[in-house]
Tab-separated table of C-alpha atoms in Angstrom:
chain	number	residue	atom	x	y	z
A	29	UNK	CA	-47.647	59.470	20.372
A	30	UNK	CA	-46.351	62.076	17.990
A	31	UNK	CA	-44.566	59.540	16.265
A	32	UNK	CA	-47.956	57.698	15.245
A	33	UNK	CA	-48.977	60.956	13.413
A	34	UNK	CA	-47.844	60.861	9.554
A	35	UNK	CA	-47.231	64.146	7.944
A	36	UNK	CA	-48.613	62.946	4.867
A	37	UNK	CA	-51.303	60.094	4.195
A	38	UNK	CA	-51.408	59.242	0.506
A	39	UNK	CA	-54.382	57.274	-0.337
A	40	UNK	CA	-53.350	55.338	-3.803
A	41	UNK	CA	-50.365	52.986	-4.683
A	42	UNK	CA	-50.938	53.813	-8.401
A	43	UNK	CA	-47.916	55.634	-10.727
A	44	UNK	CA	-49.157	59.009	-9.591
A	45	UNK	CA	-49.290	57.913	-5.333
A	46	UNK	CA	-45.937	56.060	-5.438
A	47	UNK	CA	-44.246	59.099	-7.904
A	48	UNK	CA	-45.723	61.500	-5.031
A	49	UNK	CA	-44.358	59.258	-2.353
A	50	UNK	CA	-40.875	59.383	-3.907
A	51	UNK	CA	-40.636	62.754	-4.654
A	52	UNK	CA	-42.004	63.558	-1.081
A	53	UNK	CA	-39.332	61.231	0.465
A	54	UNK	CA	-36.644	63.941	-0.497
A	55	UNK	CA	-37.744	65.929	2.471
A	56	UNK	CA	-37.677	64.793	6.079
A	57	UNK	CA	-41.245	63.854	6.462
A	58	UNK	CA	-43.290	60.711	7.965
A	59	UNK	CA	-45.257	59.490	4.792
A	60	UNK	CA	-47.382	56.675	4.424
A	61	UNK	CA	-49.222	55.116	1.228
A	62	UNK	CA	-52.473	53.218	1.827
A	63	UNK	CA	-53.386	50.897	-1.018
A	64	UNK	CA	-56.512	48.806	-1.135
A	65	UNK	CA	-55.145	45.732	-3.427
A	66	UNK	CA	-52.295	43.609	-2.173
A	67	UNK	CA	-49.369	45.383	-4.350
A	68	UNK	CA	-48.767	48.656	-6.016
A	69	UNK	CA	-49.939	49.175	-9.641
A	70	UNK	CA	-52.828	47.090	-9.173
A	71	UNK	CA	-55.397	49.326	-11.055
A	72	UNK	CA	-55.322	52.166	-13.931
A	73	UNK	CA	-51.359	52.032	-13.926
A	74	UNK	CA	-51.056	48.363	-14.801
A	75	UNK	CA	-53.513	48.136	-17.565
A	76	UNK	CA	-52.815	51.150	-20.059
A	77	UNK	CA	-51.033	51.824	-23.348
A	78	UNK	CA	-47.818	52.600	-21.868
A	79	UNK	CA	-47.573	55.546	-24.041
A	80	UNK	CA	-45.354	58.790	-23.241
A	81	UNK	CA	-47.392	61.006	-25.148
A	82	UNK	CA	-45.377	63.922	-27.021
A	83	UNK	CA	-48.243	66.517	-25.929
A	84	UNK	CA	-50.213	67.243	-29.142
A	85	UNK	CA	-53.543	66.361	-27.851
A	86	UNK	CA	-54.215	67.878	-24.794
A	87	UNK	CA	-55.870	71.414	-24.880
A	88	UNK	CA	-53.572	74.415	-24.809
A	89	UNK	CA	-53.580	75.955	-21.352
A	90	UNK	CA	-55.002	72.891	-19.525
A	91	UNK	CA	-53.181	71.175	-16.656
A	92	UNK	CA	-53.251	67.811	-19.023
A	93	UNK	CA	-50.946	70.270	-21.478
A	94	UNK	CA	-48.703	71.710	-18.696
A	95	UNK	CA	-48.075	68.448	-17.125
A	96	UNK	CA	-47.863	66.334	-20.154
A	97	UNK	CA	-45.001	68.313	-21.836
A	98	UNK	CA	-43.235	68.748	-18.574
A	99	UNK	CA	-43.446	64.995	-17.375
A	100	UNK	CA	-42.821	63.794	-20.896
A	101	UNK	CA	-39.399	65.524	-20.899
A	102	UNK	CA	-38.684	63.746	-17.427
A	103	UNK	CA	-38.375	60.278	-18.998
A	104	UNK	CA	-35.068	59.799	-20.410
A	105	UNK	CA	-33.504	60.857	-16.830
A	106	UNK	CA	-35.864	59.199	-14.570
A	107	UNK	CA	-35.946	55.763	-16.464
A	108	UNK	CA	-31.791	55.799	-15.806
A	109	UNK	CA	-32.182	56.732	-12.454
A	110	UNK	CA	-34.713	54.290	-11.637
A	111	UNK	CA	-34.224	51.602	-13.893
A	112	UNK	CA	-37.291	50.816	-15.638
A	113	UNK	CA	-37.618	50.288	-19.692
A	114	UNK	CA	-38.532	53.362	-21.629
A	115	UNK	CA	-37.865	54.076	-25.408
A	116	UNK	CA	-38.545	57.082	-27.496
A	117	UNK	CA	-39.917	55.443	-30.525
A	118	UNK	CA	-41.902	58.204	-32.305
A	119	UNK	CA	-45.649	58.125	-33.042
A	120	UNK	CA	-47.636	58.885	-36.251
A	121	UNK	CA	-51.418	60.015	-36.126
A	122	UNK	CA	-52.969	58.512	-39.058
A	123	UNK	CA	-55.170	60.333	-41.754
A	124	UNK	CA	-57.079	58.525	-44.053
A	125	UNK	CA	-59.798	60.778	-45.721
A	126	UNK	CA	-58.863	64.348	-47.354
A	127	UNK	CA	-61.592	65.885	-45.412
A	128	UNK	CA	-59.980	65.211	-42.242
A	129	UNK	CA	-56.663	66.753	-43.177
A	130	UNK	CA	-57.774	70.338	-41.819
A	131	UNK	CA	-58.219	68.451	-38.549
A	132	UNK	CA	-54.887	66.910	-38.509
A	133	UNK	CA	-53.652	70.419	-39.353
A	134	UNK	CA	-55.352	71.646	-36.173
A	135	UNK	CA	-53.625	69.043	-34.188
A	136	UNK	CA	-50.224	70.104	-35.514
A	137	UNK	CA	-51.138	73.606	-34.504
A	138	UNK	CA	-52.273	72.457	-30.889
A	139	UNK	CA	-49.095	70.469	-30.594
A	140	UNK	CA	-46.885	73.439	-31.451
A	141	UNK	CA	-48.988	75.839	-29.053
A	142	UNK	CA	-48.142	73.293	-26.369
A	143	UNK	CA	-44.642	73.524	-27.282
A	144	UNK	CA	-43.890	70.149	-28.491
A	145	UNK	CA	-40.910	69.403	-30.634
A	146	UNK	CA	-40.191	68.268	-34.168
A	147	UNK	CA	-43.921	68.090	-34.886
A	148	UNK	CA	-44.876	67.719	-38.868
A	149	UNK	CA	-47.228	66.399	-40.908
A	150	UNK	CA	-46.092	63.954	-43.703
A	151	UNK	CA	-47.459	62.451	-46.582
A	152	UNK	CA	-48.801	58.428	-46.850
A	153	UNK	CA	-45.584	57.707	-48.669
A	154	UNK	CA	-43.117	58.926	-46.243
A	155	UNK	CA	-45.049	57.284	-43.427
A	156	UNK	CA	-44.828	54.294	-45.304
A	157	UNK	CA	-41.208	54.438	-45.441
A	158	UNK	CA	-41.184	54.900	-41.611
A	159	UNK	CA	-43.417	52.174	-41.245
A	160	UNK	CA	-44.088	49.663	-44.391
A	161	UNK	CA	-47.069	47.609	-42.729
A	162	UNK	CA	-49.376	50.923	-42.515
A	163	UNK	CA	-52.430	50.775	-44.862
A	164	UNK	CA	-52.251	52.210	-48.404
A	165	UNK	CA	-55.349	54.101	-47.333
A	166	UNK	CA	-53.209	56.548	-44.924
A	167	UNK	CA	-53.095	59.772	-47.022
A	168	UNK	CA	-51.218	61.763	-44.509
A	169	UNK	CA	-49.848	61.587	-40.961
A	170	UNK	CA	-48.852	63.710	-38.245
A	171	UNK	CA	-45.192	62.737	-37.057
A	172	UNK	CA	-43.990	63.093	-33.586
A	173	UNK	CA	-40.528	61.896	-33.002
A	174	UNK	CA	-40.453	62.702	-29.107
A	175	UNK	CA	-43.290	60.376	-28.388
A	176	UNK	CA	-42.024	57.464	-26.053
A	177	UNK	CA	-43.307	53.801	-24.671
A	178	UNK	CA	-42.740	52.859	-21.311
A	179	UNK	CA	-43.477	49.936	-19.135
A	180	UNK	CA	-45.865	51.224	-16.892
A	181	UNK	CA	-46.025	48.707	-13.637
A	182	UNK	CA	-42.422	48.767	-13.884
A	183	UNK	CA	-42.051	52.157	-13.733
A	184	UNK	CA	-44.792	52.066	-11.093
A	185	UNK	CA	-42.841	49.363	-8.680
A	186	UNK	CA	-39.457	51.511	-9.515
A	187	UNK	CA	-41.246	54.516	-8.046
A	188	UNK	CA	-42.644	52.525	-5.074
A	189	UNK	CA	-39.259	50.758	-4.221
A	190	UNK	CA	-37.417	54.240	-4.292
A	191	UNK	CA	-39.809	55.665	-2.237
A	192	UNK	CA	-39.731	52.609	0.402
A	193	UNK	CA	-35.826	52.742	0.441
A	194	UNK	CA	-35.921	56.414	1.299
A	195	UNK	CA	-38.393	55.843	4.332
A	196	UNK	CA	-41.984	55.882	2.942
A	197	UNK	CA	-44.264	53.380	4.855
A	198	UNK	CA	-46.766	51.134	2.651
A	199	UNK	CA	-49.933	49.427	3.895
A	200	UNK	CA	-51.408	46.938	1.327
A	201	UNK	CA	-54.861	45.405	1.415
A	202	UNK	CA	-55.811	48.762	2.988
A	203	UNK	CA	-59.106	50.172	1.507
A	204	UNK	CA	-60.012	53.815	2.966
A	205	UNK	CA	-63.374	53.649	4.326
A	206	UNK	CA	-63.989	56.958	6.063
A	207	UNK	CA	-62.083	60.209	6.911
A	208	UNK	CA	-62.577	62.363	9.678
A	209	UNK	CA	-60.768	65.880	10.928
A	210	UNK	CA	-60.607	67.297	14.071
A	211	UNK	CA	-57.941	69.650	15.770
A	212	UNK	CA	-56.087	69.997	12.584
A	213	UNK	CA	-55.337	65.935	11.975
A	214	UNK	CA	-57.215	63.799	9.744
A	215	UNK	CA	-58.135	60.272	10.936
A	216	UNK	CA	-57.961	57.896	8.464
A	217	UNK	CA	-60.048	54.187	8.657
A	218	UNK	CA	-59.387	51.404	6.428
A	219	UNK	CA	-61.768	48.121	5.989
A	220	UNK	CA	-59.439	46.124	7.972
A	221	UNK	CA	-60.283	48.181	11.311
A	222	UNK	CA	-57.112	50.403	11.674
A	223	UNK	CA	-56.891	54.152	11.530
A	224	UNK	CA	-54.203	56.165	10.799
A	225	UNK	CA	-53.688	59.930	11.804
A	226	UNK	CA	-51.834	62.404	9.558
A	227	UNK	CA	-51.519	66.407	9.104
A	228	UNK	CA	-52.042	65.963	5.543
A	229	UNK	CA	-54.169	63.693	3.328
A	230	UNK	CA	-53.229	63.310	-0.910
A	231	UNK	CA	-56.097	61.773	-2.748
A	232	UNK	CA	-54.561	59.526	-5.637
A	233	UNK	CA	-57.449	56.967	-5.412
A	234	UNK	CA	-57.824	56.667	-9.432
A	235	UNK	CA	-61.107	55.769	-10.522
A	236	UNK	CA	-62.224	56.009	-6.702
A	237	UNK	CA	-61.036	59.607	-6.137
A	238	UNK	CA	-64.568	61.001	-6.112
A	239	UNK	CA	-65.530	58.697	-3.117
A	240	UNK	CA	-62.511	59.839	-1.205
A	241	UNK	CA	-63.003	63.481	-1.755
A	242	UNK	CA	-66.713	63.066	-0.978
A	243	UNK	CA	-66.080	61.586	2.194
A	244	UNK	CA	-64.944	64.842	3.942
A	245	UNK	CA	-65.191	67.810	1.198
A	246	UNK	CA	-67.903	70.032	0.416
A	247	UNK	CA	-67.168	70.508	-3.083
A	248	UNK	CA	-68.033	67.039	-4.493
A	249	UNK	CA	-66.059	65.395	-7.223
A	250	UNK	CA	-67.424	63.137	-10.129
A	251	UNK	CA	-65.367	60.433	-11.818
A	252	UNK	CA	-66.533	58.686	-14.427
A	253	UNK	CA	-64.880	55.131	-15.055
A	254	UNK	CA	-64.165	54.742	-18.799
A	255	UNK	CA	-63.484	51.185	-19.834
A	256	UNK	CA	-60.697	50.316	-22.407
A	257	UNK	CA	-60.238	47.024	-23.643
A	258	UNK	CA	-56.760	45.724	-25.061
A	259	UNK	CA	-55.738	43.014	-27.149
A	260	UNK	CA	-51.731	41.800	-26.910
A	261	UNK	CA	-50.270	40.289	-29.869
A	262	UNK	CA	-47.466	37.835	-29.534
A	263	UNK	CA	-43.864	38.943	-29.966
A	264	UNK	CA	-43.757	37.164	-33.516
A	265	UNK	CA	-46.144	40.323	-34.771
A	266	UNK	CA	-43.169	42.910	-33.400
A	267	UNK	CA	-42.267	43.936	-37.139
A	268	UNK	CA	-45.581	45.218	-37.932
A	269	UNK	CA	-44.478	48.572	-36.026
A	270	UNK	CA	-41.762	50.113	-34.281
A	271	UNK	CA	-43.637	53.424	-34.131
A	272	UNK	CA	-47.005	54.247	-32.223
A	273	UNK	CA	-49.739	54.452	-34.473
A	274	UNK	CA	-52.786	56.821	-33.427
A	275	UNK	CA	-55.645	57.267	-35.523
A	276	UNK	CA	-57.395	61.088	-35.385
A	277	UNK	CA	-58.841	61.558	-31.929
A	278	UNK	CA	-62.555	61.556	-30.913
A	279	UNK	CA	-64.390	63.111	-27.961
A	280	UNK	CA	-64.103	59.781	-26.101
A	281	UNK	CA	-60.333	59.666	-26.094
A	282	UNK	CA	-57.296	58.946	-28.662
A	283	UNK	CA	-58.970	56.314	-30.351
A	284	UNK	CA	-57.731	52.500	-31.103
A	285	UNK	CA	-53.920	52.486	-31.284
A	286	UNK	CA	-51.401	50.158	-32.624
A	287	UNK	CA	-48.415	50.256	-30.517
A	288	UNK	CA	-45.009	48.109	-30.194
A	289	UNK	CA	-44.687	47.384	-26.104
A	290	UNK	CA	-41.197	48.169	-24.644
A	291	UNK	CA	-41.018	44.256	-24.562
A	292	UNK	CA	-41.730	44.169	-28.448
A	293	UNK	CA	-45.183	42.838	-28.302
A	294	UNK	CA	-47.704	44.473	-30.309
A	295	UNK	CA	-50.687	46.651	-28.284
A	296	UNK	CA	-54.050	46.959	-29.796
A	297	UNK	CA	-56.386	49.201	-28.027
A	298	UNK	CA	-58.446	51.079	-26.083
A	299	UNK	CA	-62.129	50.862	-26.513
A	300	UNK	CA	-63.720	53.782	-24.578
A	301	UNK	CA	-66.803	53.014	-23.140
A	302	UNK	CA	-68.048	54.741	-19.901
A	303	UNK	CA	-69.507	52.421	-16.979
A	304	UNK	CA	-71.156	52.988	-13.616
A	305	UNK	CA	-69.606	49.686	-12.173
A	306	UNK	CA	-65.878	50.617	-10.903
A	307	UNK	CA	-65.073	47.155	-10.956
A	308	UNK	CA	-65.793	46.058	-14.213
A	309	UNK	CA	-62.642	44.809	-15.929
A	310	UNK	CA	-64.126	41.960	-18.090
A	311	UNK	CA	-63.364	41.781	-21.635
A	312	UNK	CA	-66.211	41.484	-24.150
A	313	UNK	CA	-66.795	39.867	-27.556
A	314	UNK	CA	-68.010	43.170	-29.183
A	315	UNK	CA	-65.219	45.437	-27.879
A	316	UNK	CA	-62.572	42.805	-29.001
A	317	UNK	CA	-64.009	42.892	-32.260
A	318	UNK	CA	-64.123	46.542	-32.291
A	319	UNK	CA	-60.285	46.696	-31.834
A	320	UNK	CA	-59.687	44.567	-34.736
A	321	UNK	CA	-61.780	46.070	-37.041
A	322	UNK	CA	-60.356	49.825	-36.214
A	323	UNK	CA	-56.755	48.718	-35.571
A	324	UNK	CA	-56.920	46.838	-38.943
A	325	UNK	CA	-57.447	50.439	-40.886
A	326	UNK	CA	-53.895	51.063	-39.462
A	327	UNK	CA	-52.207	48.024	-40.109
A	328	UNK	CA	-54.110	45.396	-42.293
A	329	UNK	CA	-52.099	42.670	-41.519
A	330	UNK	CA	-53.398	42.253	-37.902
A	331	UNK	CA	-54.371	38.693	-37.105
A	332	UNK	CA	-56.130	37.694	-34.333
A	333	UNK	CA	-54.723	34.527	-34.205
A	334	UNK	CA	-51.578	35.853	-32.497
A	335	UNK	CA	-53.652	37.361	-29.604
A	336	UNK	CA	-52.041	36.006	-26.568
A	337	UNK	CA	-53.961	38.419	-23.994
A	338	UNK	CA	-57.069	40.285	-23.886
A	339	UNK	CA	-57.574	42.936	-20.870
A	340	UNK	CA	-59.683	45.818	-19.571
A	341	UNK	CA	-58.786	48.849	-17.845
A	342	UNK	CA	-60.583	51.747	-16.065
A	343	UNK	CA	-59.460	55.132	-16.891
A	344	UNK	CA	-60.750	57.895	-14.095
A	345	UNK	CA	-62.498	60.603	-16.560
A	346	UNK	CA	-63.382	63.727	-14.464
A	347	UNK	CA	-66.737	65.274	-15.694
A	348	UNK	CA	-64.468	68.763	-15.416
A	349	UNK	CA	-62.439	66.945	-18.273
A	350	UNK	CA	-59.087	67.639	-16.939
A	351	UNK	CA	-56.940	67.005	-14.206
A	352	UNK	CA	-57.872	68.209	-10.841
A	353	UNK	CA	-54.761	68.775	-8.740
A	354	UNK	CA	-54.912	70.814	-5.887
A	355	UNK	CA	-55.816	71.573	-2.284
A	356	UNK	CA	-59.590	70.973	-1.603
A	357	UNK	CA	-61.896	73.245	0.467
A	358	UNK	CA	-60.800	71.282	3.508
A	359	UNK	CA	-57.543	72.274	4.913
A	360	UNK	CA	-54.830	70.186	4.296
A	361	UNK	CA	-56.682	67.873	2.147
A	362	UNK	CA	-55.164	67.708	-1.312
A	363	UNK	CA	-56.679	65.824	-4.431
A	364	UNK	CA	-55.012	64.537	-7.762
A	365	UNK	CA	-57.895	63.419	-9.559
A	366	UNK	CA	-59.508	62.687	-13.007
A	367	UNK	CA	-55.647	61.411	-14.024
A	368	UNK	CA	-56.833	59.675	-16.993
A	369	UNK	CA	-54.768	59.938	-20.240
A	370	UNK	CA	-52.088	61.626	-20.642
A	371	UNK	CA	-51.743	60.677	-16.849
A	372	UNK	CA	-48.914	58.256	-17.105
A	373	UNK	CA	-46.867	60.610	-19.341
A	374	UNK	CA	-47.707	63.374	-16.778
A	375	UNK	CA	-47.216	61.560	-13.798
A	376	UNK	CA	-43.285	62.492	-13.150
A	377	UNK	CA	-44.260	66.302	-13.306
A	378	UNK	CA	-47.420	65.881	-11.259
A	379	UNK	CA	-45.470	64.328	-8.643
A	380	UNK	CA	-42.758	67.016	-8.439
A	381	UNK	CA	-45.854	69.810	-8.124
A	382	UNK	CA	-47.857	67.959	-5.549
A	383	UNK	CA	-44.391	67.274	-3.330
A	384	UNK	CA	-43.381	70.797	-3.813
A	385	UNK	CA	-46.856	72.102	-2.795
A	386	UNK	CA	-46.888	69.643	0.203
A	387	UNK	CA	-43.497	70.294	1.388
A	388	UNK	CA	-44.277	74.011	1.533
A	389	UNK	CA	-47.271	73.762	3.648
A	390	UNK	CA	-45.260	71.625	5.866
A	391	UNK	CA	-42.019	73.686	6.002
A	392	UNK	CA	-40.446	70.291	5.361
A	393	UNK	CA	-36.660	69.985	5.877
A	394	UNK	CA	-34.469	68.312	2.988
A	395	UNK	CA	-33.811	64.808	3.589
A	396	UNK	CA	-29.904	64.626	3.501
A	397	UNK	CA	-30.052	60.727	2.971
A	398	UNK	CA	-32.395	60.754	-0.030
A	399	UNK	CA	-31.106	58.176	-2.478
A	400	UNK	CA	-32.737	58.510	-5.829
A	401	UNK	CA	-31.141	55.717	-7.703
A	402	UNK	CA	-32.802	52.471	-7.611
A	403	UNK	CA	-31.537	48.966	-9.662
A	404	UNK	CA	-34.349	46.730	-11.174
A	405	UNK	CA	-34.050	42.992	-11.152
A	406	UNK	CA	-31.342	41.681	-13.210
A	407	UNK	CA	-32.814	40.463	-17.026
A	408	UNK	CA	-31.650	37.180	-18.234
A	409	UNK	CA	-33.496	37.693	-21.372
A	410	UNK	CA	-31.783	40.808	-21.952
A	411	UNK	CA	-28.490	40.185	-20.746
A	412	UNK	CA	-25.565	39.251	-22.985
A	413	UNK	CA	-23.766	35.489	-22.780
A	414	UNK	CA	-20.887	36.943	-20.625
A	415	UNK	CA	-23.428	38.714	-17.817
A	416	UNK	CA	-25.677	35.669	-17.878
A	417	UNK	CA	-22.407	33.473	-17.334
A	418	UNK	CA	-21.452	35.648	-14.329
A	419	UNK	CA	-24.601	35.923	-12.812
A	420	UNK	CA	-25.097	32.343	-12.974
A	421	UNK	CA	-21.638	31.795	-11.185
A	422	UNK	CA	-22.574	34.299	-8.480
A	423	UNK	CA	-25.892	32.340	-7.907
A	424	UNK	CA	-26.854	29.128	-9.980
A	425	UNK	CA	-30.548	29.908	-9.169
A	426	UNK	CA	-29.549	32.395	-12.428
A	427	UNK	CA	-28.725	29.463	-14.839
A	428	UNK	CA	-32.371	27.890	-14.099
A	429	UNK	CA	-35.261	28.959	-16.480
A	430	UNK	CA	-38.477	28.769	-14.994
A	431	UNK	CA	-40.554	31.033	-17.692
A	432	UNK	CA	-39.508	29.302	-21.117
A	433	UNK	CA	-41.573	31.853	-23.354
A	434	UNK	CA	-39.730	35.244	-21.589
A	435	UNK	CA	-36.474	33.427	-20.502
A	436	UNK	CA	-37.045	34.329	-17.269
A	437	UNK	CA	-34.705	32.605	-14.366
A	438	UNK	CA	-35.578	31.431	-10.896
A	439	UNK	CA	-32.981	33.832	-9.510
A	440	UNK	CA	-35.189	36.707	-10.939
A	441	UNK	CA	-38.428	35.187	-9.520
A	442	UNK	CA	-36.609	34.784	-6.026
A	443	UNK	CA	-35.470	38.369	-6.061
A	444	UNK	CA	-38.893	39.781	-7.187
A	445	UNK	CA	-40.335	38.174	-3.818
A	446	UNK	CA	-37.566	39.261	-1.384
A	447	UNK	CA	-36.744	42.369	-2.620
A	448	UNK	CA	-38.506	45.465	-0.524
A	449	UNK	CA	-42.208	45.444	-1.562
A	450	UNK	CA	-41.769	42.178	-3.262
A	451	UNK	CA	-44.202	40.363	-5.131
A	452	UNK	CA	-46.905	38.433	-2.794
A	453	UNK	CA	-49.105	36.596	-5.734
A	454	UNK	CA	-48.225	35.280	-9.073
A	455	UNK	CA	-49.637	38.639	-10.473
A	456	UNK	CA	-47.038	40.677	-8.498
A	457	UNK	CA	-44.272	38.069	-9.933
A	458	UNK	CA	-45.313	38.496	-13.134
A	459	UNK	CA	-45.261	42.290	-13.255
A	460	UNK	CA	-41.729	42.344	-11.917
A	461	UNK	CA	-40.005	39.597	-13.990
A	462	UNK	CA	-42.311	38.907	-17.002
A	463	UNK	CA	-42.649	35.227	-16.023
A	464	UNK	CA	-46.317	34.296	-17.559
A	465	UNK	CA	-46.538	37.211	-19.780
A	466	UNK	CA	-45.156	35.328	-22.551
A	467	UNK	CA	-47.126	33.078	-25.466
A	468	UNK	CA	-48.102	30.551	-23.390
A	469	UNK	CA	-49.713	33.133	-20.690
A	470	UNK	CA	-48.165	30.980	-17.551
A	471	UNK	CA	-49.371	27.399	-18.365
A	472	UNK	CA	-45.655	26.286	-18.235
A	473	UNK	CA	-44.514	28.107	-15.224
A	474	UNK	CA	-47.207	29.071	-13.179
A	475	UNK	CA	-47.031	25.976	-10.706
A	476	UNK	CA	-43.151	26.542	-10.240
A	477	UNK	CA	-43.895	30.029	-9.415
A	478	UNK	CA	-46.455	29.316	-6.832
A	479	UNK	CA	-44.046	26.829	-5.468
A	480	UNK	CA	-40.923	29.274	-5.134
A	481	UNK	CA	-43.793	32.036	-3.805
A	482	UNK	CA	-45.080	29.426	-1.130
A	483	UNK	CA	-41.720	28.771	-0.232
A	484	UNK	CA	-40.365	32.089	0.165
A	485	UNK	CA	-43.175	33.820	1.746
A	486	UNK	CA	-43.696	30.868	4.396
A	487	UNK	CA	-47.559	30.202	3.199
A	488	UNK	CA	-48.883	26.853	1.898
A	489	UNK	CA	-49.577	27.164	-1.815
A	490	UNK	CA	-53.366	26.732	-1.626
A	491	UNK	CA	-53.237	29.826	0.754
A	492	UNK	CA	-51.697	31.902	-2.101
A	493	UNK	CA	-53.567	34.888	-3.763
A	494	UNK	CA	-53.694	34.297	-7.322
A	495	UNK	CA	-55.634	37.239	-8.032
A	496	UNK	CA	-54.751	41.015	-6.855
A	497	UNK	CA	-57.865	41.908	-7.542
A	498	UNK	CA	-59.611	39.168	-5.375
A	499	UNK	CA	-60.960	42.067	-3.589
A	500	UNK	CA	-62.735	43.821	-6.289
A	501	UNK	CA	-64.378	40.270	-7.342
A	502	UNK	CA	-65.519	39.970	-3.721
A	503	UNK	CA	-67.077	43.455	-3.748
A	504	UNK	CA	-68.622	43.321	-7.138
A	505	UNK	CA	-70.228	40.353	-6.120
A	506	UNK	CA	-71.703	41.754	-2.791
A	507	UNK	CA	-72.826	44.659	-4.772
A	508	UNK	CA	-74.342	42.693	-7.267
A	509	UNK	CA	-76.378	40.824	-4.599
A	510	UNK	CA	-77.379	43.894	-3.013
A	511	UNK	CA	-78.533	45.500	-6.077
A	512	UNK	CA	-80.557	42.139	-6.634
A	513	UNK	CA	-82.103	42.416	-3.149
A	514	UNK	CA	-82.853	45.925	-3.579
A	515	UNK	CA	-84.547	45.008	-7.124
A	516	UNK	CA	-86.909	42.384	-5.238
């Protein structure tokens, strides 16, 4: 039936895919998002620096520059509408060597060409007035007051929930394995044996965007997975800096940064090493050492004993060295590929652009009932005593602390599971509530969270999936086995 034909099939539930879904839900269209994992924000979107870049890094005239500047300007309003953590905390690019001053000046000029506001070069003393804990060796810094920080997975979840509230359908555990086209319609098959028929396809598959494109397009894409490892420090170290601290960028990226998170931790990273293995998110001793050697150049007081979590993310580096956004050589197939840094900052503007291109192609009418506001989960930790008391009177579960490190109540955990597109595993609860993100890394609250999940989802605790990337682990094992067989 025609009702089973989607106007738009979006491949990938990261921040770009969900952003596009939300912007497209402003129109009267039948939209579906296919995601290979069991939740949104399970890939690059959850494992990045969470920086809203001011826009001085990207090459003038590039898509990265255009969408970074436009996207960053949208954050204050978007964070209010969709209720996710964002803060304009400013950034500094630190310069340690007289010989590098011309490079710092070039960065300033590039930023001004890109239209970044308020940029200026300050000397080391002024930099230390702003952030007393930076190294005595800092001679000068590029100061960017408009730079910000965001909680990337909470932003992604907010986009998804709002898209869903406006009628977008989401299918999880649906890895796309085959795409064909006949009579102006696409047929998109997934690894669970289903297929979905659509008029247009939007490829937002992150590090897998080349594989999705190459299933059907004549012009092939090549995406290299660039590994970035991070270390997260306890909130006790939060005083070390309130400003995002960069070092002068290299060819491989923006270098090692030391930055606050929206929740008061300190983040050190990322490293940059290309890999052929798109499932490889293991952390390594070498990279973690590298992080602290380089990070300590900026902030000598960084102390490894305060590390509470190490993780690795993969960014989708396109061989073309810029975002690849637009209609492909197959009619009605749209690519949004190579979205590496400043991808998160650019995401809101990219979502608008893609949605308007698709709405025009599909002659879409406005959705009069679109509602752009979304309310997040109540935050006990951030609430006043008065708000806490009121909430616990309405529902006693908001008076029961389950996660001590982050002060997360049972009410919040239940909400994170029962709300639309709710959590289906402890990782999902963690991204939505912070239960398990604190100093003990869920040693204390894990079993209670699992109990609540089991109860609310109606599945026995031993059947719960404890790793959103269970698929990735299985896929890697399968590939390694096959490589072993091929070699023998």
